[in-house]
């Protein structure tokens, strides 16, 4: 088994304004100076990226964007170019998050264009995939995730795949009322997450050979201080993408320290 550095990301979504993002970034920098075995990134809103970039620049925390355009520049009102993200110091970009796929209507084809565009300009995509509750209950879990992988990674070669992180985020486990309007939202059990991470790793090996084993796989979906250790002790889970709990510095730091 290849040992991989654990990678923990915080997705701040549209939850924090500029002032709150500055405050959280400052707290994280002062709490996380001594990290060696963990890679960390935070994904603030676009408007907070410049301020957060300055705050984290001499810290172990890296910058991620939550989305970007499939184009590099031009008359595309409201879009954000990968060139600008790079200029701001982003290392990563989250692509294909379930909120973008299922609430904002992004297709696998569009996400594939964004993956290519991110790589072209030196950004590392964090490609999110995951099945809904009804897809799981109708026995389509593997089929849905395999289709998202196949289509979102279309024409990505074995050199390019080394710069991609896959985040397995079952939609039903994401603490999002937009995605899960009713009922209790529960994290995947370590067994459910392990089964899918093993499946994704096998899929990557069948598509890319042994390099497939070196692609970091993050789990996302209601990761909290209470469940992080159990999930992150599984060998095919190489990190976590954290939404809600990343907005609270104590919880996020505790998740990181649980490794
Ligand atoms: C997410 O949206 O990527 C996520 C995992 O959110 P949460 O941790 O709040 O479930």
Tab-separated table of C-alpha atoms and ligand atoms in Angstrom:
chain	number	residue	atom	x	y	z
A	1	UNK	CA	0.000	0.000	0.000
A	2	UNK	CA	1.376	3.415	-0.972
A	3	UNK	CA	1.397	5.751	2.023
A	4	UNK	CA	-0.097	9.097	1.176
A	5	UNK	CA	-0.124	12.376	3.039
A	6	UNK	CA	-3.582	12.964	4.478
A	7	UNK	CA	-5.367	15.901	2.880
A	8	UNK	CA	-8.105	17.818	4.669
A	9	UNK	CA	-10.094	20.534	2.915
A	10	UNK	CA	-12.568	23.070	4.226
A	11	UNK	CA	-15.353	24.125	1.871
A	12	UNK	CA	-16.789	27.396	3.180
A	13	UNK	CA	-19.497	27.475	0.467
A	14	UNK	CA	-21.637	30.668	0.457
A	15	UNK	CA	-21.630	30.647	4.262
A	16	UNK	CA	-19.055	33.281	5.225
A	17	UNK	CA	-18.673	36.890	4.161
A	18	UNK	CA	-15.319	38.603	3.724
A	19	UNK	CA	-14.894	39.705	7.350
A	20	UNK	CA	-15.864	36.286	8.723
A	21	UNK	CA	-13.509	34.573	6.257
A	22	UNK	CA	-10.629	36.811	7.350
A	23	UNK	CA	-11.307	35.997	10.996
A	24	UNK	CA	-11.509	32.247	10.400
A	25	UNK	CA	-8.363	32.231	8.244
A	26	UNK	CA	-6.406	34.100	10.943
A	27	UNK	CA	-7.542	31.670	13.649
A	28	UNK	CA	-6.620	28.655	11.510
A	29	UNK	CA	-3.170	30.042	10.725
A	30	UNK	CA	-2.410	30.579	14.401
A	31	UNK	CA	-3.714	27.090	15.328
A	32	UNK	CA	-2.064	25.092	12.550
A	33	UNK	CA	1.558	26.179	12.334
A	34	UNK	CA	3.143	22.863	13.249
A	35	UNK	CA	1.624	20.511	10.695
A	36	UNK	CA	3.804	17.961	9.028
A	37	UNK	CA	1.789	14.892	8.154
A	38	UNK	CA	-1.261	16.702	6.786
A	39	UNK	CA	-2.039	18.815	3.745
A	40	UNK	CA	-4.731	21.402	4.333
A	41	UNK	CA	-6.689	23.614	2.002
A	42	UNK	CA	-9.535	26.049	2.502
A	43	UNK	CA	-12.035	27.145	-0.133
A	44	UNK	CA	-13.493	30.573	0.706
A	45	UNK	CA	-15.965	32.392	-1.526
A	46	UNK	CA	-14.467	34.098	-4.596
A	47	UNK	CA	-14.765	37.541	-3.006
A	48	UNK	CA	-12.758	36.480	0.053
A	49	UNK	CA	-9.978	34.724	-1.893
A	50	UNK	CA	-7.580	37.711	-2.103
A	51	UNK	CA	-7.736	38.469	1.647
A	52	UNK	CA	-7.504	34.820	2.672
A	53	UNK	CA	-4.596	34.300	0.236
A	54	UNK	CA	-2.617	37.027	2.025
A	55	UNK	CA	-3.380	35.658	5.490
A	56	UNK	CA	-2.377	32.052	4.740
A	57	UNK	CA	0.611	32.755	2.497
A	58	UNK	CA	3.326	31.791	5.003
A	59	UNK	CA	1.363	28.969	6.605
A	60	UNK	CA	0.861	25.285	5.754
A	61	UNK	CA	-2.699	26.070	4.586
A	62	UNK	CA	-3.257	26.135	0.821
A	63	UNK	CA	-5.888	28.020	-1.130
A	64	UNK	CA	-8.721	26.440	-3.135
A	65	UNK	CA	-11.544	27.926	-5.169
A	66	UNK	CA	-15.051	26.482	-5.014
A	67	UNK	CA	-15.632	26.528	-8.766
A	68	UNK	CA	-14.356	28.137	-11.981
A	69	UNK	CA	-15.236	28.677	-15.608
A	70	UNK	CA	-14.714	26.175	-18.390
A	71	UNK	CA	-13.372	29.135	-20.426
A	72	UNK	CA	-10.118	31.004	-19.924
A	73	UNK	CA	-11.375	34.519	-20.766
A	74	UNK	CA	-13.902	36.369	-22.899
A	75	UNK	CA	-17.466	37.636	-22.857
A	76	UNK	CA	-18.827	35.281	-20.181
A	77	UNK	CA	-20.610	37.518	-17.701
A	78	UNK	CA	-20.181	36.462	-14.095
A	79	UNK	CA	-17.596	33.766	-14.766
A	80	UNK	CA	-14.232	33.302	-13.026
A	81	UNK	CA	-11.159	32.416	-15.081
A	82	UNK	CA	-8.632	29.791	-13.936
A	83	UNK	CA	-5.953	32.353	-14.806
A	84	UNK	CA	-7.226	34.699	-12.099
A	85	UNK	CA	-7.418	31.892	-9.545
A	86	UNK	CA	-3.826	31.018	-10.323
A	87	UNK	CA	-2.828	34.676	-10.057
A	88	UNK	CA	-4.429	34.821	-6.595
A	89	UNK	CA	-2.385	31.825	-5.459
A	90	UNK	CA	-4.964	29.045	-5.632
A	91	UNK	CA	-3.466	25.583	-5.786
A	92	UNK	CA	-6.753	23.679	-5.935
A	93	UNK	CA	-10.245	24.105	-7.342
A	94	UNK	CA	-13.308	22.131	-6.262
A	95	UNK	CA	-15.189	20.917	-9.337
A	96	UNK	CA	-18.445	19.008	-9.688
A	97	UNK	CA	-19.609	19.520	-6.110
A	98	UNK	CA	-23.067	17.973	-5.676
A	99	UNK	CA	-24.574	21.386	-4.985
A	100	UNK	CA	-23.353	22.498	-8.398
A	101	UNK	CA	-24.395	19.268	-10.104
A	102	UNK	CA	-27.803	18.841	-8.506
A	103	UNK	CA	-28.980	22.345	-7.543
A	104	UNK	CA	-27.222	24.437	-10.193
A	105	UNK	CA	-27.535	21.907	-13.011
A	106	UNK	CA	-23.898	21.196	-13.944
A	107	UNK	CA	-23.490	18.165	-16.191
A	108	UNK	CA	-20.620	15.687	-16.310
A	109	UNK	CA	-19.721	17.134	-19.717
A	110	UNK	CA	-19.403	20.666	-18.328
A	111	UNK	CA	-17.404	19.416	-15.341
A	112	UNK	CA	-15.078	17.558	-17.733
A	113	UNK	CA	-14.393	20.822	-19.598
A	114	UNK	CA	-13.624	22.534	-16.295
A	115	UNK	CA	-11.271	19.718	-15.241
A	116	UNK	CA	-9.331	20.131	-18.501
A	117	UNK	CA	-9.264	23.901	-18.141
A	118	UNK	CA	-8.050	23.764	-14.526
A	119	UNK	CA	-5.192	21.411	-15.420
A	120	UNK	CA	-4.248	23.527	-18.424
A	121	UNK	CA	-3.581	26.476	-16.111
A	122	UNK	CA	-1.863	24.553	-13.324
A	123	UNK	CA	-4.741	24.203	-10.859
A	124	UNK	CA	-5.363	20.828	-9.183
A	125	UNK	CA	-9.016	19.799	-9.469
A	126	UNK	CA	-10.782	18.249	-6.502
A	127	UNK	CA	-13.357	16.311	-8.477
A	128	UNK	CA	-16.476	15.545	-6.428
A	129	UNK	CA	-18.677	12.555	-7.168
A	130	UNK	CA	-21.446	10.826	-5.259
A	131	UNK	CA	-24.838	9.189	-5.472
A	132	UNK	CA	-28.183	10.410	-4.130
A	133	UNK	CA	-30.278	8.532	-1.552
A	134	UNK	CA	-32.652	7.236	-4.227
A	135	UNK	CA	-29.767	6.084	-6.427
A	136	UNK	CA	-28.406	4.189	-3.423
A	137	UNK	CA	-31.726	2.625	-2.482
A	138	UNK	CA	-32.293	1.492	-6.074
A	139	UNK	CA	-28.928	-0.298	-6.132
A	140	UNK	CA	-27.236	2.118	-8.549
A	141	UNK	CA	-24.421	3.350	-6.289
A	142	UNK	CA	-21.503	1.938	-8.258
A	143	UNK	CA	-23.080	2.623	-11.639
A	144	UNK	CA	-23.686	6.313	-10.815
A	145	UNK	CA	-20.213	6.912	-9.390
A	146	UNK	CA	-18.538	5.045	-12.261
A	147	UNK	CA	-20.470	7.143	-14.784
A	148	UNK	CA	-19.487	10.382	-13.052
A	149	UNK	CA	-15.835	9.287	-13.035
A	150	UNK	CA	-15.864	8.158	-16.646
A	151	UNK	CA	-17.536	11.282	-18.010
A	152	UNK	CA	-15.890	13.874	-15.764
A	153	UNK	CA	-12.450	12.396	-16.503
A	154	UNK	CA	-12.995	11.940	-20.254
A	155	UNK	CA	-9.672	12.330	-22.154
A	156	UNK	CA	-7.677	12.856	-18.953
A	157	UNK	CA	-4.423	10.939	-19.429
A	158	UNK	CA	-2.196	9.230	-16.893
A	159	UNK	CA	0.085	12.256	-16.498
A	160	UNK	CA	-2.876	14.539	-15.831
A	161	UNK	CA	-4.644	12.229	-13.387
A	162	UNK	CA	-1.684	12.564	-10.970
A	163	UNK	CA	-2.759	16.164	-10.366
A	164	UNK	CA	-6.360	15.337	-9.496
A	165	UNK	CA	-7.965	14.544	-6.139
A	166	UNK	CA	-11.254	12.649	-6.081
A	167	UNK	CA	-13.742	13.497	-3.333
A	168	UNK	CA	-16.394	10.832	-2.736
A	169	UNK	CA	-19.331	12.682	-1.247
A	170	UNK	CA	-22.581	10.711	-1.060
A	171	UNK	CA	-25.280	13.337	-1.588
A	172	UNK	CA	-27.441	11.980	1.244
A	173	UNK	CA	-24.596	12.502	3.731
A	174	UNK	CA	-23.890	16.131	2.838
A	175	UNK	CA	-25.173	18.514	5.465
A	176	UNK	CA	-27.073	20.600	2.946
A	177	UNK	CA	-30.810	21.300	3.054
A	178	UNK	CA	-30.605	22.257	-0.625
A	179	UNK	CA	-29.552	18.692	-1.408
A	180	UNK	CA	-31.436	16.948	1.382
A	181	UNK	CA	-34.598	18.992	2.021
A	182	UNK	CA	-36.183	16.575	4.511
A	183	UNK	CA	-35.167	13.960	7.035
A	184	UNK	CA	-32.058	13.269	9.010
A	185	UNK	CA	-28.687	13.805	7.347
A	186	UNK	CA	-26.213	11.149	8.444
A	187	UNK	CA	-22.576	10.573	7.530
A	188	UNK	CA	-21.644	7.408	5.666
A	189	UNK	CA	-20.555	4.682	8.051
A	190	UNK	CA	-16.850	3.832	7.840
A	191	UNK	CA	-17.902	0.565	6.137
A	192	UNK	CA	-20.023	2.334	3.489
A	193	UNK	CA	-17.256	4.862	2.834
A	194	UNK	CA	-14.571	2.163	2.646
A	195	UNK	CA	-16.600	0.106	0.190
A	196	UNK	CA	-16.951	3.064	-2.157
A	197	UNK	CA	-13.355	4.227	-1.779
A	198	UNK	CA	-12.174	0.723	-2.655
A	199	UNK	CA	-14.489	0.740	-5.660
A	200	UNK	CA	-13.213	4.157	-6.830
A	201	UNK	CA	-9.602	3.048	-6.396
A	202	UNK	CA	-10.289	-0.091	-8.459
A	203	UNK	CA	-11.958	2.029	-11.126
A	204	UNK	CA	-8.905	4.320	-11.261
A	205	UNK	CA	-6.541	1.345	-11.467
A	206	UNK	CA	-8.529	-0.152	-14.311
A	207	UNK	CA	-8.443	3.187	-16.150
A	208	UNK	CA	-4.858	4.289	-15.360
A	209	UNK	CA	-2.955	1.229	-14.088
A	210	UNK	CA	-0.936	1.433	-10.864
A	211	UNK	CA	-0.992	5.258	-10.909
A	212	UNK	CA	-4.632	4.836	-9.892
A	213	UNK	CA	-3.454	3.795	-6.424
A	214	UNK	CA	-1.639	7.112	-5.984
A	215	UNK	CA	-4.669	9.348	-6.563
A	216	UNK	CA	-5.797	10.843	-3.237
A	217	UNK	CA	-9.397	9.991	-2.328
A	218	UNK	CA	-11.143	12.284	0.115
A	219	UNK	CA	-14.393	11.395	1.847
A	220	UNK	CA	-16.973	14.156	2.329
A	221	UNK	CA	-20.376	14.179	4.014
A	222	UNK	CA	-21.007	15.303	7.608
A	223	UNK	CA	-17.402	14.804	8.735
A	224	UNK	CA	-17.147	16.037	12.324
A	225	UNK	CA	-14.645	15.756	15.189
A	226	UNK	CA	-16.637	12.757	16.493
A	227	UNK	CA	-16.404	10.622	13.341
A	228	UNK	CA	-13.206	11.870	11.672
A	229	UNK	CA	-10.828	9.446	13.347
A	230	UNK	CA	-12.805	6.323	12.385
A	231	UNK	CA	-13.197	7.447	8.776
A	232	UNK	CA	-9.597	8.614	8.382
A	233	UNK	CA	-8.115	5.437	9.808
A	234	UNK	CA	-9.322	3.490	6.740
A	235	UNK	CA	-6.428	2.928	4.330
A	236	UNK	CA	-8.336	3.881	1.155
A	237	UNK	CA	-9.611	7.139	2.725
A	238	UNK	CA	-6.780	9.620	2.260
A	239	UNK	CA	-8.479	12.676	3.652
A	240	UNK	CA	-11.720	14.554	4.141
A	241	UNK	CA	-13.583	17.357	2.438
A	242	UNK	CA	-15.391	19.161	5.225
A	243	UNK	CA	-18.303	21.566	4.805
A	244	UNK	CA	-20.217	22.641	7.916
A	245	UNK	CA	-17.579	21.638	10.460
A	246	UNK	CA	-14.916	23.647	8.613
A	247	UNK	CA	-16.750	26.883	9.487
A	248	UNK	CA	-15.920	26.402	13.141
A	249	UNK	CA	-12.181	26.673	13.789
A	250	UNK	CA	-12.283	24.448	16.879
A	251	UNK	CA	-14.069	21.637	15.017
A	252	UNK	CA	-11.900	21.918	11.905
A	253	UNK	CA	-8.676	21.897	13.930
A	254	UNK	CA	-9.954	18.931	15.953
A	255	UNK	CA	-10.682	17.005	12.741
A	256	UNK	CA	-7.151	17.710	11.547
A	257	UNK	CA	-5.625	16.804	14.899
A	258	UNK	CA	-7.548	13.517	14.952
A	259	UNK	CA	-5.197	12.097	12.311
B	1	LIG	C1	-19.577	19.305	1.362
B	1	LIG	O1	-20.487	20.008	1.007
B	1	LIG	O2	-18.583	19.138	0.624
B	1	LIG	C2	-19.690	18.656	2.653
B	1	LIG	C3	-19.058	17.552	2.806
B	1	LIG	O3	-20.478	19.284	3.575
B	1	LIG	P1	-20.745	18.801	5.086
B	1	LIG	O4	-19.412	18.428	5.685
B	1	LIG	O5	-21.358	19.963	5.751
B	1	LIG	O6	-21.637	17.606	5.007
